[in-house]
Amino acid sequence: MIGLGLFKGLLVTLIAAIRGPVTVQYPDRKVGLPGAAKDAGLSLPRFLVKRPRDAARAAVGMATVEDLVEQGPRFRGQDFNWYEDRCTGCASCAKFCPLGIIKIVTSSSGKQTAEGEVYDVDVFDIDIGRCMFCGICVEVCPYDALDMGSDFERAQYERQALVIPVDELRRKKNTPSTWFRPQLESAGYDPHAGEELTWDAAGRHEQPSEEQLTERWVDER
Amino acid sequence: MTLQSEPVIVNVGPQHPSTHGVLRMRVAFDGETVTDAEMIIGYLHRGSEKLAEERTFTQVITLTDRMDYVAAMTNNQAYVLSVEKLAGIEPMPRGVYLRMISAELQRIASHLMAVGFLLQDLGALATPLMYMFREREDILDLFELMCGARITVSYHRPSGVFQDVPDEFWGRLRQFLDGMPAHIDEYERLISGNEIVLSRMRGVGVLDPDVMVNASITGPMLRAGGVDWDLRHRAPYEFYDRVSFDRPIMDESDNYARYLVRVYEMREALKIVEQCVEQIEPGPVRDPDVPFVLRPPVGESYVGIEGPKGELGFYLVSDGGISPYRCKVRPPSLLNLTLLREMVIGLPMADMIVTFGTVDVNMGEVDR
Amino acid sequence: MALDFLDNAFFRNIYCNLSASDDGRCGERVFSVLPGGFEWLAFLITGIVIALILVNGLLGSVIVFIWAERRLLGRFQSRLGPNRWGPFGTLTPVADAIKTMFKEDIVPDAADRWVFNAAPVVMMVPSLMVLAVIPWGSGTFLADLNIGVLFIIAITSLSTFAIVMAGWGSQNRYAMFGAMRAVALLISYEIPMALSLLGVLMIAGSLSLVSIVSAQDLPFILVQPLGFLVFFIATTAEINRTPFDVAEAESELGAGYHTDYSGMKFGLFLNAEFAATILSAAVIVAVFLGGGRAWDFLPSQIWFLLKMLPVLIFMVWMRASWPRLRIDQVLSLAWKGLIILAFINIVGSAILTFIWPDPSTTELWKMAGINLIVMIASVYAVGGLLGPGSAPVAGFARGEAPPTPRPAGEPAGGSG
């Protein structure tokens, strides 16, 4: 019968309308009365009595709660985490970056450590305006000093402001993504929980003990 | 009485809602009827093939992401398979299964986009498209768990994938596999039986199978013409010989057949993922002996895989250095586009747009 | 007093209250503002007040309708729709309006300026003129024209001029395509639209919308189901809504005949379109759903508006669910389907009115039963005419299931 398919289609959209929206609201979410009461930490009747203005706003759908999109722990965010303590200044990241956006300038520090010479990193600029977040710099870092970050709100007014300078890398709170860091994943680290990861916990390898270091670098030579 | 009229030349694109990117069609209309059409491409050319010549073999993976940007996983897969053949690398079984799972999920996502935008071209005001975005979002969430990115994944590596999936992934995948068939049925209820869709798409844009074979058209477009040609079945790569799946074939070769074959292929892709989940075993996903900087021996390799849009192939030549001497892509979108002129001549304007939609091209892949 | 005001014709009541003269046309005078001899002033003020109320009411309802349509579409598409600006996003169309007003008004170099600039105004006028004859409730109407239905049909066809002017004046090929499609469509659908109303006119015995409403002891949607079907489809096509939006066809023509318009001129086109949607719903309510006639606990004006809601919601629902027809299919539907159905309806209604010249409610129920059977039979029969015989119309025969893919192992021809 002609027309049956049309009504089937109407039915599908009707069911979808009844099932309700699936939209994730970012950066803030509209809440109704119950949501606003929950956000204020009050039961609904108490919320109505104590904060009538907020309740009225919530009732007409104007109350919002800050909300972030859920990200996986491996999410490659638009910033980088850098552990200066782990970095030797070898510039592997700069060499293997497909776009060549990492600028690194080092100078000799004169310090000798067990595994070789360490350079002082003077400049370590990452131009994320051109970065495509492939993560190859993270993959090739032999010392696990560079990680993808987990933040993604980096809108700027100028192109130049998109370059992450070394000072910012030094300063910022390190919540690395677990992209190519299986050791963080197996430790159950969640970058979106907000806790900072210190440099000694970020490594791929076990922290060698003093005896191991002696054995490796003194006794075997 | 015949009316003599001048043809009207209209530039459809590159800034047009239905050119799926930046294709420009210079169309001559006689009234509403297309009398001639010229496809002008190149508005999205980024020189990927040339850029590949100065990047290491691993770095090129990031370029392949951006060719067919709605099916990055299959692009990765084709390129990585070609590199493995060139360098003689034996991939790890678990990595291969993960590559298959991700590629089949990507196939579903790509077909969802194809069908959704096709219905958008039919004028369905984005409702089917929104429903399909809803499910595609689930797939992209799975990709985010897998590799931290949603579109430009760069997940596959020579000898496997770069990292094993987290445990959380399997639960989410199971949830998706359980929910998806009902959603496909929902699309079919909304679209397949709709009289408007049937009357718009059936018997329109018919192509002769012989012509298609001669024009080396591949993928769902060819299978909608009754030719049983699927590289996963004809020349099994990866572990496609270990899974059983069906190739939906239709004989009509019209727009509706091309649409329906895609919908049925989504179901088959789900079956393949199911079997991969059953067969996958713990183990390494990547050979640690394969260095980051590959130096394949002098030689050449071509591997074609069954991408969502057709045979996607990478031809690589190595001169023994760290980057390919030549990298040539066989883009299914470009070759499928070649017959569009023959298809649209004589059709009304509305059907020209729909026919272009059923070809399912991605301009990022056409122009590279 | 407020209800008194509503219970009389708008115009007369305000006029009588303003004017001091007792020329016998007004009933009981409530109070007089102007001294005698100033009837002309009372007339002028009344006209301005009425125009303000109706036009602003219509434009205001357009704003509400745009918001409601977007929310509803969002709901049908599993998403939210506008919800950011104001309570539940209600201020979104206001923000859109402000934005539209401040947009640069671009006139293309090649455009025919006069025609280009006049088109939006010409588009808006018919929508506003239809307002005059719609009986919004018992006694609430601007003019009880004795040719009300004819007036509506005549006035709404004027928008064809506007569309041609827009398409021609823009000197844009997309706009021209849209205009040509719109003209073909509007001219074709005028005929079934007018013919489908004949059955109603026969039963009501009048062309006046007020008389038609008062004749509906039983809503004419039940008495004239076939007429309603044809009229609804024809109206949907006339106001360019899915599945007949070939004139705009955003996936093919960009924006159809108003591709080159920007700023408030585009806003006028948009307003006119949505106003036409609202007014067509109003006409449907007046002609087929009994106007403001319902139970007494609400004023008839409210009932009228409430009855418009399901019509408008169904239009949005259709828009959310169905793709667009091709222009030749749209025309075939009018000429090969709707006109035949309308003629069947005319013949059927003529016979029934011959049997029951002045139908009582029971007789109206009998008519409804007979007409329902006629509708089902004729739709089934005419649906077959649109089948495979007329090749470009529909590539499927009635009852034939669409093909499905066959598994690769099976030989060709084995498709189920």
PDB file of N, CA and C in Angstrom, chain B residues 48-50 52-53 60 64 67 78-79 82 301-304 312-317 324-332 334-335 365-368:
ATOM      1  N   SER B  48      50.027  15.267  -0.802  1.00  0.00           N
ATOM      2  CA  SER B  48      50.407  14.241   0.168  1.00  0.00           C
ATOM      3  C   SER B  48      51.439  13.287  -0.397  1.00  0.00           C
ATOM      4  N   GLU B  49      51.288  12.930  -1.672  1.00  0.00           N
ATOM      5  CA  GLU B  49      52.213  11.943  -2.230  1.00  0.00           C
ATOM      6  C   GLU B  49      53.633  12.493  -2.277  1.00  0.00           C
ATOM      7  N   LYS B  50      53.735  13.766  -2.604  1.00  0.00           N
ATOM      8  CA  LYS B  50      55.068  14.366  -2.658  1.00  0.00           C
ATOM      9  C   LYS B  50      55.626  14.532  -1.242  1.00  0.00           C
ATOM     10  N   ALA B  52      55.113  12.701   1.171  1.00  0.00           N
ATOM     11  CA  ALA B  52      55.531  11.405   1.710  1.00  0.00           C
ATOM     12  C   ALA B  52      56.972  11.103   1.361  1.00  0.00           C
ATOM     13  N   GLU B  53      57.468  11.708   0.287  1.00  0.00           N
ATOM     14  CA  GLU B  53      58.821  11.368  -0.141  1.00  0.00           C
ATOM     15  C   GLU B  53      59.884  11.941   0.777  1.00  0.00           C
ATOM     16  N   VAL B  60      54.756   8.964   7.528  1.00  0.00           N
ATOM     17  CA  VAL B  60      53.778   9.060   6.441  1.00  0.00           C
ATOM     18  C   VAL B  60      52.391   8.649   6.933  1.00  0.00           C
ATOM     19  N   THR B  64      48.447   9.807   5.768  1.00  0.00           N
ATOM     20  CA  THR B  64      47.345   8.995   5.256  1.00  0.00           C
ATOM     21  C   THR B  64      46.057   9.265   6.030  1.00  0.00           C
ATOM     22  N   MET B  67      43.946  11.786   4.143  1.00  0.00           N
ATOM     23  CA  MET B  67      43.478  11.596   2.764  1.00  0.00           C
ATOM     24  C   MET B  67      41.965  11.418   2.766  1.00  0.00           C
ATOM     25  N   ALA B  78      45.886   0.337   4.905  1.00  0.00           N
ATOM     26  CA  ALA B  78      46.417   0.090   3.567  1.00  0.00           C
ATOM     27  C   ALA B  78      47.883   0.470   3.494  1.00  0.00           C
ATOM     28  N   TYR B  79      48.214   1.617   4.065  1.00  0.00           N
ATOM     29  CA  TYR B  79      49.600   2.070   3.989  1.00  0.00           C
ATOM     30  C   TYR B  79      50.519   1.137   4.775  1.00  0.00           C
ATOM     31  N   SER B  82      51.221  -2.054   3.104  1.00  0.00           N
ATOM     32  CA  SER B  82      52.172  -1.892   2.012  1.00  0.00           C
ATOM     33  C   SER B  82      53.601  -1.782   2.546  1.00  0.00           C
ATOM     34  N   SER B 301      56.369  -2.179  -3.630  1.00  0.00           N
ATOM     35  CA  SER B 301      55.264  -3.003  -3.145  1.00  0.00           C
ATOM     36  C   SER B 301      53.962  -2.291  -3.432  1.00  0.00           C
ATOM     37  N   TYR B 302      52.957  -3.085  -3.712  1.00  0.00           N
ATOM     38  CA  TYR B 302      51.614  -2.526  -3.825  1.00  0.00           C
ATOM     39  C   TYR B 302      50.675  -3.408  -3.027  1.00  0.00           C
ATOM     40  N   VAL B 303      49.912  -2.818  -2.131  1.00  0.00           N
ATOM     41  CA  VAL B 303      48.872  -3.554  -1.430  1.00  0.00           C
ATOM     42  C   VAL B 303      47.577  -2.772  -1.571  1.00  0.00           C
ATOM     43  N   GLY B 304      46.563  -3.458  -2.050  1.00  0.00           N
ATOM     44  CA  GLY B 304      45.253  -2.829  -2.118  1.00  0.00           C
ATOM     45  C   GLY B 304      44.343  -3.492  -1.112  1.00  0.00           C
ATOM     46  N   LEU B 312      41.456   0.564  -2.001  1.00  0.00           N
ATOM     47  CA  LEU B 312      42.380   1.615  -1.595  1.00  0.00           C
ATOM     48  C   LEU B 312      43.766   1.012  -1.590  1.00  0.00           C
ATOM     49  N   GLY B 313      44.658   1.510  -2.436  1.00  0.00           N
ATOM     50  CA  GLY B 313      45.969   0.893  -2.558  1.00  0.00           C
ATOM     51  C   GLY B 313      47.086   1.890  -2.363  1.00  0.00           C
ATOM     52  N   PHE B 314      48.196   1.386  -1.848  1.00  0.00           N
ATOM     53  CA  PHE B 314      49.393   2.204  -1.715  1.00  0.00           C
ATOM     54  C   PHE B 314      50.519   1.521  -2.474  1.00  0.00           C
ATOM     55  N   TYR B 315      51.109   2.241  -3.378  1.00  0.00           N
ATOM     56  CA  TYR B 315      52.256   1.727  -4.122  1.00  0.00           C
ATOM     57  C   TYR B 315      53.484   2.452  -3.608  1.00  0.00           C
ATOM     58  N   LEU B 316      54.415   1.693  -3.043  1.00  0.00           N
ATOM     59  CA  LEU B 316      55.593   2.303  -2.436  1.00  0.00           C
ATOM     60  C   LEU B 316      56.834   1.804  -3.147  1.00  0.00           C
ATOM     61  N   VAL B 317      57.751   2.701  -3.382  1.00  0.00           N
ATOM     62  CA  VAL B 317      59.056   2.330  -3.910  1.00  0.00           C
ATOM     63  C   VAL B 317      60.093   2.751  -2.893  1.00  0.00           C
ATOM     64  N   PRO B 324      60.077   6.771   1.658  1.00  0.00           N
ATOM     65  CA  PRO B 324      59.765   6.167   0.367  1.00  0.00           C
ATOM     66  C   PRO B 324      60.301   7.003  -0.787  1.00  0.00           C
ATOM     67  N   TYR B 325      60.814   6.333  -1.809  1.00  0.00           N
ATOM     68  CA  TYR B 325      61.277   7.043  -2.996  1.00  0.00           C
ATOM     69  C   TYR B 325      60.077   7.569  -3.765  1.00  0.00           C
ATOM     70  N   ARG B 326      59.021   6.782  -3.736  1.00  0.00           N
ATOM     71  CA  ARG B 326      57.785   7.202  -4.394  1.00  0.00           C
ATOM     72  C   ARG B 326      56.635   6.583  -3.623  1.00  0.00           C
ATOM     73  N   CYS B 327      55.608   7.356  -3.441  1.00  0.00           N
ATOM     74  CA  CYS B 327      54.419   6.849  -2.769  1.00  0.00           C
ATOM     75  C   CYS B 327      53.247   7.230  -3.637  1.00  0.00           C
ATOM     76  N   LYS B 328      52.563   6.229  -4.156  1.00  0.00           N
ATOM     77  CA  LYS B 328      51.431   6.512  -5.036  1.00  0.00           C
ATOM     78  C   LYS B 328      50.199   5.880  -4.428  1.00  0.00           C
ATOM     79  N   VAL B 329      49.157   6.667  -4.367  1.00  0.00           N
ATOM     80  CA  VAL B 329      47.923   6.174  -3.772  1.00  0.00           C
ATOM     81  C   VAL B 329      46.950   5.845  -4.893  1.00  0.00           C
ATOM     82  N   ARG B 330      46.247   4.742  -4.724  1.00  0.00           N
ATOM     83  CA  ARG B 330      45.120   4.470  -5.620  1.00  0.00           C
ATOM     84  C   ARG B 330      43.860   4.857  -4.860  1.00  0.00           C
ATOM     85  N   PRO B 331      43.352   6.042  -5.096  1.00  0.00           N
ATOM     86  CA  PRO B 331      42.208   6.489  -4.308  1.00  0.00           C
ATOM     87  C   PRO B 331      40.890   6.004  -4.914  1.00  0.00           C
ATOM     88  N   PRO B 332      40.111   5.252  -4.188  1.00  0.00           N
ATOM     89  CA  PRO B 332      38.851   4.773  -4.759  1.00  0.00           C
ATOM     90  C   PRO B 332      37.902   5.912  -5.109  1.00  0.00           C
ATOM     91  N   LEU B 334      38.520   8.881  -6.296  1.00  0.00           N
ATOM     92  CA  LEU B 334      38.818   9.513  -7.584  1.00  0.00           C
ATOM     93  C   LEU B 334      38.353   8.634  -8.736  1.00  0.00           C
ATOM     94  N   LEU B 335      38.656   7.327  -8.640  1.00  0.00           N
ATOM     95  CA  LEU B 335      38.310   6.447  -9.760  1.00  0.00           C
ATOM     96  C   LEU B 335      36.806   6.247  -9.846  1.00  0.00           C
ATOM     97  N   GLU B 365      40.345  12.608  -0.373  1.00  0.00           N
ATOM     98  CA  GLU B 365      41.004  11.481  -1.004  1.00  0.00           C
ATOM     99  C   GLU B 365      41.158  11.696  -2.506  1.00  0.00           C
ATOM    100  N   VAL B 366      40.188  12.382  -3.118  1.00  0.00           N
ATOM    101  CA  VAL B 366      40.271  12.622  -4.557  1.00  0.00           C
ATOM    102  C   VAL B 366      41.475  13.491  -4.870  1.00  0.00           C
ATOM    103  N   ASP B 367      41.638  14.569  -4.112  1.00  0.00           N
ATOM    104  CA  ASP B 367      42.713  15.513  -4.426  1.00  0.00           C
ATOM    105  C   ASP B 367      44.015  15.189  -3.703  1.00  0.00           C
ATOM    106  N   ARG B 368      43.952  14.565  -2.580  1.00  0.00           N
ATOM    107  CA  ARG B 368      45.100  14.201  -1.755  1.00  0.00           C
ATOM    108  C   ARG B 368      45.983  15.404  -1.460  1.00  0.00           C
TER     109      ARG B 368
END
